[in-house]
Amino acid sequence: LLSFLASILRLPFMRGKITISEFVYKRIRLSDPLVEMKVCGFPIMLDLSERELRYIYFGAYEQSEINFLHKHLRPGQIVIDVGANVGYLTAIM
C-alpha cells in the first residue's frame, strides 16, 4: 500500500504530497520503517520514521532545488554535495 501511494504521489502533477503522505503514514503501522528507493538508478535507504526522509520517499522533497539541478547540470560536470545525508540530491546529480 505504501509503495503504491508513493508511486502515485511522485507523479509531477500531484498536489498536496506532504499532507497526503503524512495523513496516510500516521495511520499505517509499519513493522520496519526502512525502505530502499532507487533514485536515477542508485539505491538509497530511507528511514520513514524521519519526516524529511518521508518527503523524499513520497516525492515532496525540495522540488524547486531538484528542478534547478535538472535545468542547469549537464553530463560530465563535476559537483560536490556537502552534507549529503542519505544521498538523494547526490543521486540526482
mmCIF file of C-alpha atoms in Angstrom:
data_model
loop_
_atom_site.group_PDB
_atom_site.id
_atom_site.type_symbol
_atom_site.label_atom_id
_atom_site.label_comp_id
_atom_site.label_asym_id
_atom_site.label_seq_id
_atom_site.Cartn_x
_atom_site.Cartn_y
_atom_site.Cartn_z
ATOM 1 C CA LEU A 1 0.000 0.000 0.000
ATOM 2 C CA LEU A 2 2.768 2.420 0.953
ATOM 3 C CA SER A 3 4.789 1.878 -2.225
ATOM 4 C CA PHE A 4 1.618 2.207 -4.353
ATOM 5 C CA LEU A 5 0.759 5.517 -2.663
ATOM 6 C CA ALA A 6 4.326 6.741 -3.143
ATOM 7 C CA SER A 7 4.249 5.912 -6.869
ATOM 8 C CA ILE A 8 1.042 7.949 -7.237
ATOM 9 C CA LEU A 9 2.306 10.902 -5.201
ATOM 10 C CA ARG A 10 5.601 11.029 -7.138
ATOM 11 C CA LEU A 11 3.717 11.955 -10.314
ATOM 12 C CA PRO A 12 4.698 15.525 -11.234
ATOM 13 C CA PHE A 13 1.144 16.874 -11.388
ATOM 14 C CA MET A 14 0.143 15.636 -7.909
ATOM 15 C CA ARG A 15 -0.592 18.342 -5.340
ATOM 16 C CA GLY A 16 -0.707 18.058 -1.550
ATOM 17 C CA LYS A 17 2.022 15.403 -1.374
ATOM 18 C CA ILE A 18 3.132 16.292 2.140
ATOM 19 C CA THR A 19 -0.383 16.488 3.567
ATOM 20 C CA ILE A 20 -1.493 13.219 1.974
ATOM 21 C CA SER A 21 1.689 11.326 2.838
ATOM 22 C CA GLU A 22 1.629 12.466 6.477
ATOM 23 C CA PHE A 23 -2.075 11.589 6.809
ATOM 24 C CA VAL A 24 -1.522 8.075 5.468
ATOM 25 C CA TYR A 25 1.784 7.458 7.265
ATOM 26 C CA LYS A 26 0.247 8.282 10.667
ATOM 27 C CA ARG A 27 -2.454 5.669 10.065
ATOM 28 C CA ILE A 28 -0.289 2.822 8.782
ATOM 29 C CA ARG A 29 1.708 0.710 11.201
ATOM 30 C CA LEU A 30 4.996 -0.317 9.618
ATOM 31 C CA SER A 31 6.837 -3.269 11.075
ATOM 32 C CA ASP A 32 10.066 -1.901 9.579
ATOM 33 C CA PRO A 33 10.335 1.805 8.680
ATOM 34 C CA LEU A 34 13.433 1.211 6.497
ATOM 35 C CA VAL A 35 12.777 1.195 2.753
ATOM 36 C CA GLU A 36 15.079 1.137 -0.250
ATOM 37 C CA MET A 37 14.359 3.514 -3.097
ATOM 38 C CA LYS A 38 16.035 3.840 -6.480
ATOM 39 C CA VAL A 39 16.945 7.394 -7.485
ATOM 40 C CA CYS A 40 18.326 7.712 -11.002
ATOM 41 C CA GLY A 41 19.353 4.059 -10.758
ATOM 42 C CA PHE A 42 21.144 4.445 -7.410
ATOM 43 C CA PRO A 43 19.720 2.708 -4.328
ATOM 44 C CA ILE A 44 19.260 4.817 -1.208
ATOM 45 C CA MET A 45 17.949 3.669 2.164
ATOM 46 C CA LEU A 46 15.299 5.768 3.862
ATOM 47 C CA ASP A 47 14.027 5.547 7.431
ATOM 48 C CA LEU A 48 10.378 6.542 7.113
ATOM 49 C CA SER A 49 10.191 7.348 10.817
ATOM 50 C CA GLU A 50 12.059 10.570 9.893
ATOM 51 C CA ARG A 51 9.814 13.243 8.365
ATOM 52 C CA GLU A 52 12.379 14.597 5.892
ATOM 53 C CA LEU A 53 13.042 11.099 4.551
ATOM 54 C CA ARG A 54 9.290 10.503 4.148
ATOM 55 C CA TYR A 55 9.180 13.640 1.994
ATOM 56 C CA ILE A 56 11.897 12.151 -0.202
ATOM 57 C CA TYR A 57 10.034 8.837 -0.460
ATOM 58 C CA PHE A 58 6.751 10.497 -1.417
ATOM 59 C CA GLY A 59 8.325 12.927 -3.911
ATOM 60 C CA ALA A 60 7.733 16.100 -1.907
ATOM 61 C CA TYR A 61 11.341 16.954 -1.029
ATOM 62 C CA GLU A 62 12.912 20.227 -2.232
ATOM 63 C CA GLN A 63 11.204 20.155 -5.624
ATOM 64 C CA SER A 64 12.481 23.608 -6.655
ATOM 65 C CA GLU A 65 16.089 22.525 -5.987
ATOM 66 C CA ILE A 66 15.581 19.334 -7.997
ATOM 67 C CA ASN A 67 14.113 21.331 -10.886
ATOM 68 C CA PHE A 68 17.154 23.635 -10.735
ATOM 69 C CA LEU A 69 19.533 20.664 -10.900
ATOM 70 C CA HIS A 70 17.730 19.160 -13.887
ATOM 71 C CA LYS A 71 17.787 22.508 -15.679
ATOM 72 C CA HIS A 72 21.405 23.500 -15.057
ATOM 73 C CA LEU A 73 23.502 20.343 -14.688
ATOM 74 C CA ARG A 74 24.847 18.518 -17.722
ATOM 75 C CA PRO A 75 26.565 15.140 -18.104
ATOM 76 C CA GLY A 76 30.280 15.361 -17.384
ATOM 77 C CA GLN A 77 30.066 18.304 -14.994
ATOM 78 C CA ILE A 78 31.636 17.959 -11.564
ATOM 79 C CA VAL A 79 29.574 18.757 -8.472
ATOM 80 C CA ILE A 80 30.085 18.413 -4.733
ATOM 81 C CA ASP A 81 27.215 17.674 -2.357
ATOM 82 C CA VAL A 82 28.415 18.828 1.061
ATOM 83 C CA GLY A 83 26.373 17.298 3.872
ATOM 84 C CA ALA A 84 24.734 14.754 1.591
ATOM 85 C CA ASN A 85 22.701 12.976 4.327
ATOM 86 C CA VAL A 86 21.173 9.911 2.573
ATOM 87 C CA GLY A 87 22.454 10.956 -0.861
ATOM 88 C CA TYR A 88 19.159 11.851 -2.539
ATOM 89 C CA LEU A 89 20.384 15.011 -4.269
ATOM 90 C CA THR A 90 23.727 13.340 -4.947
ATOM 91 C CA ALA A 91 21.944 10.564 -6.839
ATOM 92 C CA ILE A 92 20.005 13.138 -8.843
ATOM 93 C CA MET A 93 23.220 14.977 -9.684
#
